[in-house]
Amino acid sequence: MNAAHTRGPRWLRLYAAAVFAFLYFPILVLAVYSFNGEGVGGFPPHNLTCRWYAMLLDDSAIWSSVGNSLLVAFFAVVLALAFGIPAALALDRTSFPGKALFRRLVLLPLILPGIITGLSLLMLFVAFRMNLSLVTIALGHGTALISVATTEVFAGLQKLDRAQEEASLDLGANYWQTFWRVTVPNLKLPIIGAVLLIFTLSIDEIAVSFFLIGRNNTLPLEIWSRLRRGITPEINAISTLIFLFSLTMILVWYRLGTRGEREPRLAEELVPGAVQEG
Amino acid sequence: MFSRAYKSAITLPPLFWVATFLLTPYALLFCYSFWSVSPAQIIVRQWNLENYRELLRVSMYPAVLLRSMRIAASVTALALLLGYPLAYYLSVHAGTRKHLLYQLVVIPLWVSYLVRAYAWKTILGSDGVLNTLLQYFHITHHPLGFLLYSPFAVVLTLTHIYTPFVFLPIYASLEHIPRRLVEASQDLGAPPLETFWRVILPLSIPGVLAGATFAFVLSLGDFLAPLLLGGPSGVMISNVVVSLFGAAYNWPLGSAISFCMLLLVVALLFLTERLEKRWSFS
């Protein structure tokens, strides 16, 4: 914003450093104490050990919940893309009665506290007489995260040159061929971005899953049930691994090379009216 | 250029899905809030306002709602206090390190909510990192009890979680401010503070509103942080809903509270959108 990149007043620099410290302190503590021999607290850390990680390796309940989470995230991605991409196209290219309401409804689960979406879906599944299971969680995540696919793809569509699609149609390709050979390749980056975001958000999601859980736990719910029973550094260990996983995802996301030119939309898109009617 | 068939093909499937899996559930929530539970614990589908009357009659409900709003407001204020200067620093003074620092703010956002809440629990407990550290350096001699299982712990944790969310839209709106406006203010002789107060701050209000709404709404509806760190004095409105849907088994009453929350959120979003339009520069 400012032409002259002065380093700014000293207090502001210190303040920014303090905020960074606040943001990273808990994560640092978590990682350090995952190696602590004697419990999750106590200063200074004692008897550094890798035994919690070894214990984690043998913990079949955790790993099966990891498997469940991956499965749920996979289907959430498929579901959210299957409906989110057409929804973005529809917002960009058509007008129909109730379009404004539709747009708001799609975005609502992102801004609404998870408990409301979770409970509402619970009532729906009860009304459908569906047993709660990983299926209901995947349906919940997929539906709530259509919003992410829609906003990412919609933003991509704004930059898309429609002449290419027109040319494809003029040259005799049908809509289906045009969609797969022209539209989707042009939207590759937004779609990959959406996949990464949806996948990570689904893996971390707990408030909606909390109400839709059947017999099989997802990873956050498995951790949650352990937290209720008492805490060991094993939870620190799995948390540290989750952090490293998130870090990897975000590095992949940036390596796509899109971040430099793109606006930081991650939170902007959560704002009402972020997706304007096309 | 798009045929009718194409338009239907892209419109109808998402419309159908969203109607079934979003609109219907929210409508069901609305319906449930007018029903009741028989003594034999069966949902009675008779329409009445009893649940809403109960919410007004039993003083616990408004009191807990008020406490939740207080906690959410504190979180919002603190997150703004931390997020705004950080966004300003990055946007104006960070220079070439801007993108690196930006990514450093975003990374904690990707760290599981639960993991961060848990981390604070291990820090604030009476055998926790903070208390043992204070005693190690002989600053205190007994563990400080108010750190964990208190509204303080909930506010601290939620602030930690939502500061990056508040930062992002503020940063985005600061980045959008045309440089010439700032230069014009400086050229016309305004001191830095006045330029900030009369040019930069007003133009960043849309970002502030967006971030604040987000932090307020999501902390208002949170139930996991209070369960994990709040203790009895940190119970929030969503915890009441959770217990009504669990052990207390009164879905209709729980739905009435949830629906009030839904209305509150939608009203807030509406208000923010209005304000944002008024403040936006274009």
Coordinates of C-alpha atoms in Angstrom, one line a residue:
Chain A
M1 CA 0.0 0.0 0.0
N2 CA 2.7 2.4 0.9
A3 CA 5.5 3.4 -1.5
A4 CA 8.1 4.1 1.1
H5 CA 8.8 0.8 2.8
T6 CA 10.0 2.3 6.1
R7 CA 10.4 -0.3 8.8
G8 CA 7.8 1.4 10.8
P9 CA 7.8 2.6 14.4
R10 CA 9.7 0.4 16.8
W11 CA 6.7 -0.4 19.0
L12 CA 4.8 -1.6 16.0
R13 CA 7.5 -4.1 15.1
L14 CA 7.7 -5.3 18.6
Y15 CA 3.9 -5.6 18.7
A16 CA 3.8 -7.7 15.5
A17 CA 6.6 -9.9 16.9
A18 CA 4.5 -10.4 20.1
V19 CA 1.4 -11.4 18.1
F20 CA 3.5 -13.9 16.1
A21 CA 4.8 -15.3 19.4
F22 CA 1.3 -15.6 20.7
L23 CA 0.2 -17.5 17.6
Y24 CA 3.1 -19.9 17.6
F25 CA 3.6 -20.4 21.4
P26 CA 1.0 -23.1 21.9
I27 CA 2.1 -25.0 18.8
L28 CA 5.7 -24.9 20.0
V29 CA 4.7 -26.1 23.5
L30 CA 2.7 -28.9 21.9
A31 CA 5.6 -30.1 19.9
V32 CA 8.1 -29.9 22.7
Y33 CA 6.0 -31.8 25.2
S34 CA 5.3 -34.6 22.7
F35 CA 8.9 -35.6 23.6
N36 CA 8.5 -35.1 27.3
G37 CA 9.0 -38.2 29.4
E38 CA 6.7 -37.1 32.2
G39 CA 3.3 -36.0 31.2
V40 CA 2.1 -33.0 29.2
G41 CA 2.9 -30.3 31.7
G42 CA 5.8 -29.4 34.0
F43 CA 8.6 -27.0 33.4
P44 CA 11.2 -27.6 32.3
P45 CA 10.5 -30.7 30.1
H46 CA 12.1 -33.8 31.5
N47 CA 13.6 -37.0 30.1
L48 CA 13.1 -36.4 26.5
T49 CA 11.9 -39.5 24.7
C50 CA 10.3 -40.8 21.5
R51 CA 8.3 -43.3 23.4
W52 CA 5.0 -41.4 22.8
Y53 CA 5.5 -41.7 19.1
A54 CA 6.3 -45.4 19.4
M55 CA 3.1 -45.8 21.4
L56 CA 1.2 -43.9 18.7
L57 CA 2.6 -46.2 16.1
D58 CA 1.0 -49.2 17.9
D59 CA -2.3 -47.5 18.6
S60 CA -4.7 -49.2 16.3
A61 CA -7.7 -47.1 17.4
I62 CA -5.9 -43.9 16.3
W63 CA -4.9 -45.3 12.9
S64 CA -8.3 -46.7 12.1
S65 CA -9.8 -43.3 12.9
V66 CA -7.2 -41.7 10.6
G67 CA -8.4 -44.1 7.9
N68 CA -12.0 -43.1 8.6
S69 CA -11.1 -39.4 8.4
L70 CA -9.3 -39.9 5.1
L71 CA -12.3 -41.8 3.7
V72 CA -14.7 -39.1 4.8
A73 CA -12.5 -36.3 3.4
F74 CA -12.2 -38.1 0.1
F75 CA -16.0 -38.4 -0.3
A76 CA -16.5 -34.9 1.0
V77 CA -14.2 -33.6 -1.8
V78 CA -16.0 -35.6 -4.5
L79 CA -19.4 -34.5 -3.3
A80 CA -18.4 -30.8 -2.8
L81 CA -16.9 -30.6 -6.3
A82 CA -19.8 -32.5 -7.9
F83 CA -22.2 -29.9 -6.8
G84 CA -19.9 -26.9 -6.1
I85 CA -18.6 -26.6 -9.7
P86 CA -22.0 -26.6 -11.4
A87 CA -23.2 -24.2 -8.6
A88 CA -20.4 -21.8 -9.5
L89 CA -21.2 -22.1 -13.2
A90 CA -24.9 -21.5 -12.5
L91 CA -24.1 -18.4 -10.4
D92 CA -21.8 -17.1 -13.2
R93 CA -24.0 -17.9 -16.2
T94 CA -27.7 -18.2 -15.4
S95 CA -30.3 -16.3 -13.7
F96 CA -33.2 -18.0 -12.0
P97 CA -35.7 -17.0 -9.3
G98 CA -34.3 -17.4 -5.9
K99 CA -30.7 -17.1 -7.1
A100 CA -29.7 -14.6 -4.4
L101 CA -31.1 -16.9 -1.7
F102 CA -29.4 -19.9 -3.3
R103 CA -26.0 -18.1 -3.1
R104 CA -26.5 -17.1 0.5
L105 CA -27.7 -20.6 1.4
V106 CA -24.6 -22.3 -0.2
L107 CA -22.3 -19.9 1.8
L108 CA -24.1 -20.2 5.1
P109 CA -22.5 -23.3 6.5
L110 CA -19.1 -21.5 6.4
I111 CA -20.1 -18.7 8.6
L112 CA -22.8 -20.5 10.7
P113 CA -21.5 -22.1 14.0
G114 CA -21.0 -25.8 13.2
I115 CA -23.5 -26.8 15.9
I116 CA -26.4 -25.4 14.0
T117 CA -25.5 -27.2 10.7
G118 CA -24.7 -30.4 12.6
L119 CA -28.0 -30.5 14.5
S120 CA -30.1 -29.6 11.5
L121 CA -28.5 -32.4 9.5
L122 CA -29.0 -34.8 12.4
M123 CA -32.7 -34.0 12.3
L124 CA -32.8 -34.6 8.5
F125 CA -31.1 -38.0 8.9
V126 CA -33.5 -39.0 11.7
A127 CA -36.4 -38.0 9.4
F128 CA -34.9 -40.1 6.6
R129 CA -34.4 -42.9 9.1
M130 CA -30.7 -43.1 8.2
N131 CA -28.4 -44.7 10.7
L132 CA -25.6 -42.4 11.7
S133 CA -22.3 -43.5 10.3
L134 CA -19.3 -42.3 8.3
V135 CA -21.7 -41.9 5.5
T136 CA -23.7 -39.3 7.3
I137 CA -20.5 -37.4 8.3
A138 CA -19.3 -37.5 4.7
L139 CA -22.7 -36.2 3.5
G140 CA -22.5 -33.4 6.1
H141 CA -19.0 -32.4 5.3
G142 CA -19.6 -32.6 1.5
T143 CA -22.7 -30.4 1.7
A144 CA -21.2 -27.8 4.1
L145 CA -18.0 -27.5 2.0
I146 CA -19.8 -27.0 -1.4
S147 CA -19.4 -23.4 -0.4
V148 CA -15.6 -23.7 -0.6
A149 CA -15.7 -25.3 -4.1
T150 CA -18.2 -22.8 -5.3
T151 CA -16.3 -19.7 -4.1
E152 CA -12.9 -20.9 -5.5
V153 CA -14.3 -22.0 -8.8
F154 CA -16.5 -18.9 -9.1
A155 CA -13.4 -16.7 -8.6
G156 CA -11.7 -18.7 -11.4
L157 CA -14.6 -18.2 -13.7
Q158 CA -14.4 -14.4 -13.3
K159 CA -11.0 -14.5 -14.9
L160 CA -11.9 -17.1 -17.6
D161 CA -12.0 -16.0 -21.2
R162 CA -15.4 -17.1 -22.5
A163 CA -14.2 -16.8 -26.1
Q164 CA -12.4 -20.1 -25.7
E165 CA -15.6 -21.9 -24.8
E166 CA -17.4 -20.1 -27.6
A167 CA -14.8 -21.2 -30.1
S168 CA -15.1 -24.8 -28.8
L169 CA -18.9 -24.7 -29.2
D170 CA -18.6 -23.1 -32.7
L171 CA -16.2 -25.7 -33.8
G172 CA -18.8 -28.4 -33.1
A173 CA -17.9 -29.7 -29.7
N174 CA -21.0 -30.2 -27.5
Y175 CA -21.3 -28.8 -24.0
W176 CA -20.1 -31.9 -22.3
Q177 CA -16.9 -32.0 -24.4
T178 CA -16.4 -28.2 -23.9
F179 CA -16.8 -28.6 -20.2
W180 CA -14.1 -31.3 -19.9
R181 CA -11.7 -30.0 -22.5
V182 CA -11.9 -26.3 -22.2
T183 CA -13.7 -25.2 -19.0
V184 CA -12.2 -27.6 -16.5
P185 CA -8.5 -27.3 -17.8
N186 CA -8.9 -23.5 -17.5
L187 CA -10.1 -23.9 -13.9
K188 CA -7.4 -26.3 -12.9
L189 CA -5.8 -24.1 -10.2
P190 CA -9.0 -23.1 -8.5
I191 CA -10.2 -26.7 -8.5
I192 CA -6.9 -28.0 -7.0
G193 CA -7.1 -25.2 -4.4
A194 CA -10.6 -26.2 -3.6
V195 CA -9.6 -29.9 -3.2
L196 CA -6.8 -29.1 -0.8
L197 CA -9.0 -26.7 1.3
I198 CA -11.9 -29.1 1.4
F199 CA -9.7 -32.0 2.3
T200 CA -8.0 -30.2 5.1
L201 CA -11.2 -28.6 6.5
S202 CA -12.9 -32.0 6.4
I203 CA -10.0 -33.7 8.2
D204 CA -10.1 -31.1 10.9
E205 CA -13.8 -30.7 11.2
I206 CA -15.4 -31.6 14.6
A207 CA -18.5 -29.6 15.3
V208 CA -20.7 -31.0 12.6
S209 CA -19.2 -34.5 13.0
F210 CA -19.9 -34.4 16.7
F211 CA -23.6 -34.7 16.0
L212 CA -23.5 -37.1 13.0
I213 CA -21.1 -39.7 14.5
G214 CA -22.0 -43.3 14.4
R215 CA -19.9 -46.2 15.8
N216 CA -16.7 -45.3 13.9
N217 CA -14.8 -42.2 15.0
T218 CA -13.0 -39.8 12.8
L219 CA -9.6 -38.6 14.0
P220 CA -10.7 -35.4 15.7
L221 CA -13.5 -37.3 17.5
E222 CA -11.1 -40.0 18.6
I223 CA -8.8 -37.4 20.0
W224 CA -11.8 -35.7 21.6
S225 CA -13.0 -38.8 23.3
R226 CA -9.5 -39.3 24.7
L227 CA -9.3 -35.8 26.0
R228 CA -12.4 -36.4 28.0
R229 CA -10.7 -39.4 29.6
G230 CA -7.4 -37.8 30.5
I231 CA -4.4 -36.6 28.6
T232 CA -1.1 -38.1 27.7
P233 CA 1.8 -36.8 25.5
E234 CA 0.5 -39.3 23.0
I235 CA -2.1 -36.7 22.1
N236 CA 0.8 -34.2 21.7
A237 CA 2.5 -36.6 19.4
I238 CA -0.5 -37.1 17.1
S239 CA -1.2 -33.3 17.3
T240 CA 2.3 -32.6 16.2
L241 CA 1.9 -35.0 13.3
I242 CA -1.4 -33.3 12.3
F243 CA 0.4 -30.0 12.4
L244 CA 3.2 -31.3 10.1
F245 CA 0.5 -32.7 7.8
S246 CA -1.3 -29.3 7.7
L247 CA 2.0 -27.6 7.0
T248 CA 2.7 -30.0 4.1
M249 CA -0.7 -29.2 2.7
I250 CA -0.2 -25.5 2.9
L251 CA 3.3 -25.8 1.3
V252 CA 1.7 -27.7 -1.6
W253 CA -0.9 -25.0 -1.9
Y254 CA 1.7 -22.3 -2.2
R255 CA 3.9 -24.3 -4.5
L256 CA 1.0 -24.2 -7.0
G257 CA 2.5 -20.8 -7.6
T258 CA -0.8 -19.1 -7.5
R259 CA -0.6 -17.4 -4.2
G260 CA 1.5 -14.5 -5.3
E261 CA -1.1 -13.2 -7.8
R262 CA -4.2 -14.2 -5.9
E263 CA -5.9 -12.2 -3.3
P264 CA -5.9 -13.8 0.2
R265 CA -9.4 -15.0 -0.2
L266 CA -9.5 -17.6 2.5
A267 CA -11.4 -15.5 4.9
E268 CA -12.7 -12.9 2.4
E269 CA -14.8 -15.6 0.8
L270 CA -16.5 -16.2 4.1
V271 CA -17.8 -12.7 4.1
P272 CA -21.4 -12.1 3.0
G273 CA -21.6 -10.9 -0.5
A274 CA -18.1 -12.2 -1.4
V275 CA -19.6 -14.0 -4.4
Q276 CA -21.4 -11.4 -6.4
E277 CA -24.0 -12.4 -8.9
G278 CA -22.5 -12.9 -12.3
Chain B
M1 CA -24.3 -18.6 -26.0
F2 CA -25.5 -21.1 -23.4
S3 CA -28.5 -23.2 -24.3
R4 CA -31.4 -23.9 -22.1
A5 CA -30.4 -27.5 -21.6
Y6 CA -26.9 -26.5 -20.5
K7 CA -28.3 -24.0 -18.0
S8 CA -30.7 -26.5 -16.5
A9 CA -27.9 -29.1 -16.3
I10 CA -25.7 -26.7 -14.2
T11 CA -28.5 -25.3 -12.2
L12 CA -30.8 -28.1 -11.2
P13 CA -28.5 -30.6 -9.5
P14 CA -26.9 -28.1 -7.1
L15 CA -30.3 -26.6 -6.5
F16 CA -31.8 -29.9 -5.7
W17 CA -29.0 -30.9 -3.4
V18 CA -28.8 -27.6 -1.5
A19 CA -32.6 -27.7 -1.1
T20 CA -32.5 -31.2 0.3
F21 CA -29.4 -31.0 2.5
L22 CA -29.3 -27.4 3.6
L23 CA -32.7 -25.8 3.2
T24 CA -34.7 -28.8 4.5
P25 CA -32.5 -29.3 7.6
Y26 CA -32.7 -25.6 8.6
A27 CA -36.5 -25.8 8.0
L28 CA -36.7 -28.9 10.2
L29 CA -34.9 -27.0 12.9
F30 CA -37.5 -24.4 12.7
C31 CA -40.4 -26.9 12.8
Y32 CA -38.9 -28.8 15.8
S33 CA -38.7 -25.6 17.8
F34 CA -42.5 -25.5 17.9
W35 CA -43.0 -29.1 18.9
S36 CA -42.6 -30.7 22.3
V37 CA -41.5 -33.9 24.1
S38 CA -44.0 -36.2 25.9
P39 CA -43.1 -37.6 29.3
A40 CA -42.4 -40.9 27.5
Q41 CA -39.7 -39.0 25.6
I42 CA -41.5 -39.1 22.2
I43 CA -41.5 -36.0 20.0
V44 CA -45.1 -34.6 19.9
R45 CA -45.7 -32.7 16.6
Q46 CA -48.2 -30.2 18.0
W47 CA -47.5 -26.7 17.1
N48 CA -47.1 -24.3 20.0
L49 CA -44.9 -21.5 21.3
E50 CA -44.2 -23.2 24.6
N51 CA -40.4 -23.6 23.9
Y52 CA -40.0 -19.9 23.2
R53 CA -42.0 -19.0 26.3
E54 CA -39.8 -21.3 28.3
L55 CA -36.7 -19.5 27.0
L56 CA -38.1 -16.2 28.3
R57 CA -39.4 -17.7 31.6
V58 CA -36.3 -19.6 32.8
S59 CA -33.8 -16.9 33.5
M60 CA -30.9 -19.3 33.0
Y61 CA -31.3 -19.2 29.2
P62 CA -31.0 -15.4 28.6
A63 CA -28.2 -15.3 31.2
V64 CA -26.1 -17.9 29.4
L65 CA -26.8 -16.3 26.1
L66 CA -25.7 -13.0 27.5
R67 CA -22.5 -14.6 28.9
S68 CA -21.9 -16.2 25.5
M69 CA -22.3 -12.8 23.8
R70 CA -19.9 -11.3 26.3
I71 CA -17.3 -13.9 25.7
A72 CA -17.8 -13.6 21.9
A73 CA -17.5 -9.8 22.2
S74 CA -14.3 -10.1 24.2
V75 CA -12.8 -12.5 21.7
T76 CA -13.7 -10.2 18.8
A77 CA -12.2 -7.1 20.5
L78 CA -9.0 -9.0 21.4
A79 CA -8.7 -10.5 18.0
L80 CA -9.1 -7.1 16.4
L81 CA -6.5 -5.6 18.8
L82 CA -4.0 -8.3 17.8
G83 CA -5.0 -8.7 14.2
Y84 CA -5.3 -5.1 13.0
P85 CA -1.8 -3.8 14.0
L86 CA -0.4 -7.0 12.6
A87 CA -2.2 -6.5 9.3
Y88 CA -1.2 -2.9 9.2
Y89 CA 2.5 -3.7 9.9
L90 CA 2.5 -6.4 7.2
S91 CA 0.8 -4.3 4.6
V92 CA 2.7 -1.0 5.2
H93 CA 6.1 -1.8 6.7
A94 CA 7.0 -5.4 6.1
G95 CA 8.5 -4.7 2.6
T96 CA 10.0 -7.7 0.9
R97 CA 9.2 -10.0 3.8
K98 CA 5.5 -9.4 3.4
H99 CA 4.6 -12.7 1.7
L100 CA 6.7 -14.8 4.0
L101 CA 5.1 -13.1 7.1
Y102 CA 1.6 -13.4 5.5
Q103 CA 2.1 -17.1 5.2
L104 CA 3.3 -17.3 8.7
V105 CA 0.0 -15.9 9.9
V106 CA -2.0 -18.3 7.7
I107 CA -0.2 -21.5 8.9
P108 CA -1.8 -21.5 12.4
L109 CA -5.2 -21.2 10.6
W110 CA -4.6 -24.6 9.1
V111 CA -3.8 -26.2 12.4
S112 CA -6.7 -28.2 13.7
Y113 CA -9.0 -26.3 16.0
L114 CA -9.0 -29.2 18.4
V115 CA -5.2 -29.3 18.5
R116 CA -5.0 -25.6 19.4
A117 CA -7.6 -25.9 22.1
Y118 CA -5.8 -28.9 23.6
A119 CA -2.5 -27.0 23.5
W120 CA -4.0 -24.3 25.6
K121 CA -5.3 -26.9 28.1
T122 CA -1.8 -28.2 28.6
I123 CA -0.5 -24.7 29.0
L124 CA -3.0 -23.4 31.5
G125 CA -3.6 -26.4 33.8
S126 CA -2.6 -26.3 37.4
D127 CA 0.2 -28.8 36.5
G128 CA 0.4 -27.1 33.2
V129 CA 3.4 -25.4 31.4
L130 CA 2.6 -21.9 32.5
N131 CA 2.0 -22.6 36.2
T132 CA 5.1 -24.8 36.6
L133 CA 7.1 -22.2 34.7
L134 CA 5.9 -19.5 37.1
Q135 CA 6.8 -21.6 40.0
Y136 CA 10.1 -22.7 38.6
F137 CA 11.2 -19.0 38.4
H138 CA 9.6 -18.4 41.9
I139 CA 7.2 -15.8 40.5
T140 CA 4.3 -17.6 42.2
H141 CA 4.4 -20.3 44.9
H142 CA 1.1 -21.9 44.2
P143 CA -0.5 -22.8 40.9
L144 CA -2.9 -20.1 39.7
G145 CA -6.3 -21.7 39.6
F146 CA -8.1 -19.1 37.5
L147 CA -6.1 -19.9 34.4
L148 CA -8.0 -23.1 33.4
Y149 CA -11.7 -23.9 33.7
S150 CA -12.7 -20.3 33.5
P151 CA -14.2 -17.9 30.9
F152 CA -10.6 -16.5 30.7
A153 CA -9.3 -19.8 29.3
V154 CA -12.2 -19.8 26.7
V155 CA -11.5 -16.2 25.7
L156 CA -7.8 -16.8 25.4
T157 CA -8.2 -19.9 23.3
L158 CA -10.8 -18.5 21.0
T159 CA -8.8 -15.4 20.5
H160 CA -5.9 -17.5 19.5
I161 CA -8.1 -19.4 17.0
Y162 CA -9.8 -16.4 15.5
T163 CA -7.0 -13.8 15.3
P164 CA -5.8 -15.1 11.9
F165 CA -9.4 -15.0 10.6
V166 CA -9.7 -11.4 11.6
F167 CA -6.3 -10.6 10.2
L168 CA -7.0 -11.9 6.7
P169 CA -9.9 -9.6 5.6
I170 CA -8.3 -6.6 7.3
Y171 CA -5.0 -7.2 5.4
A172 CA -6.9 -7.7 2.2
S173 CA -8.7 -4.3 2.6
L174 CA -5.5 -2.5 3.6
E175 CA -3.9 -3.9 0.4
H176 CA -6.8 -2.6 -1.6
I177 CA -6.4 1.0 -0.5
P178 CA -5.1 3.0 -3.5
R179 CA -1.7 4.3 -2.8
R180 CA -2.4 7.7 -4.3
L181 CA -5.0 8.4 -1.5
V182 CA -2.3 7.9 1.1
E183 CA 0.2 9.9 -0.8
A184 CA -2.3 12.7 -1.4
S185 CA -3.0 12.9 2.3
Q186 CA 0.8 13.0 3.0
D187 CA 1.4 15.6 0.3
L188 CA -1.3 17.8 1.7
G189 CA 0.6 17.9 5.0
A190 CA -1.3 15.4 7.2
P191 CA 1.0 13.9 9.9
P192 CA 1.1 10.1 9.8
L193 CA -1.4 9.7 12.6
E194 CA -3.9 11.9 10.9
T195 CA -3.4 10.0 7.6
F196 CA -4.1 6.8 9.4
W197 CA -7.1 8.1 11.3
R198 CA -8.8 9.9 8.4
V199 CA -7.8 7.9 5.3
I200 CA -6.5 4.4 6.1
L201 CA -8.7 3.4 9.0
P202 CA -12.0 4.4 7.3
L203 CA -11.1 2.6 4.1
S204 CA -10.2 -0.6 6.0
I205 CA -13.6 -0.7 7.9
P206 CA -15.1 -3.3 5.5
G207 CA -12.3 -5.7 6.4
V208 CA -12.7 -5.0 10.1
L209 CA -16.4 -5.6 9.9
A210 CA -15.9 -8.9 8.0
G211 CA -13.3 -10.2 10.4
A212 CA -15.2 -9.1 13.5
T213 CA -18.5 -10.7 12.3
F214 CA -16.7 -13.9 11.6
A215 CA -14.9 -14.0 15.0
F216 CA -18.1 -13.0 16.9
V217 CA -20.4 -15.5 15.2
L218 CA -18.1 -18.5 15.4
S219 CA -17.1 -17.9 19.0
L220 CA -20.7 -17.3 20.0
G221 CA -21.7 -20.7 18.7
D222 CA -18.6 -22.6 20.0
F223 CA -19.2 -25.5 22.4
L224 CA -15.9 -27.4 22.3
A225 CA -13.6 -24.8 23.9
P226 CA -16.0 -24.3 26.8
L227 CA -16.4 -28.0 27.3
L228 CA -12.6 -28.5 27.3
L229 CA -11.5 -25.4 29.1
G230 CA -14.5 -23.5 30.4
G231 CA -15.4 -25.3 33.6
P232 CA -18.8 -24.5 35.2
S233 CA -18.4 -20.7 35.0
G234 CA -17.5 -20.9 31.3
V235 CA -20.6 -22.7 30.0
M236 CA -21.9 -21.1 26.8
I237 CA -25.2 -21.3 25.0
S238 CA -24.2 -24.1 22.7
N239 CA -23.3 -26.2 25.6
V240 CA -26.9 -25.9 26.8
V241 CA -28.0 -27.0 23.3
V242 CA -25.7 -30.0 23.4
S243 CA -27.0 -31.1 26.7
L244 CA -30.6 -30.7 25.5
F245 CA -29.9 -32.9 22.5
G246 CA -28.0 -35.4 24.7
A247 CA -28.8 -36.4 28.2
A248 CA -31.7 -33.9 28.8
Y249 CA -33.4 -35.2 25.6
N250 CA -35.4 -32.1 24.7
W251 CA -34.8 -31.6 21.0
P252 CA -37.6 -29.1 20.6
L253 CA -36.2 -26.8 23.3
G254 CA -32.7 -27.2 21.9
S255 CA -34.0 -26.4 18.4
A256 CA -35.7 -23.2 19.7
I257 CA -32.4 -22.0 21.1
S258 CA -30.5 -23.0 17.9
F259 CA -33.1 -21.2 15.8
C260 CA -32.7 -18.1 17.9
M261 CA -28.9 -18.3 17.3
L262 CA -29.5 -18.8 13.6
L263 CA -31.7 -15.7 13.5
L264 CA -29.1 -13.7 15.5
V265 CA -26.4 -14.7 13.0
V266 CA -28.4 -14.0 9.9
A267 CA -29.4 -10.6 11.3
L268 CA -25.8 -9.8 12.1
L269 CA -24.7 -10.8 8.6
F270 CA -27.4 -8.6 7.1
L271 CA -26.3 -5.7 9.3
T272 CA -22.6 -6.2 8.4
E273 CA -23.4 -6.3 4.7
R274 CA -25.3 -3.0 5.0
L275 CA -22.5 -1.4 6.9
E276 CA -19.9 -2.7 4.5
K277 CA -21.6 -1.2 1.6
R278 CA -21.8 2.1 3.3
W279 CA -18.1 2.1 4.0
S280 CA -16.7 0.5 0.9
F281 CA -14.8 2.8 -1.4
S282 CA -15.5 2.5 -5.1

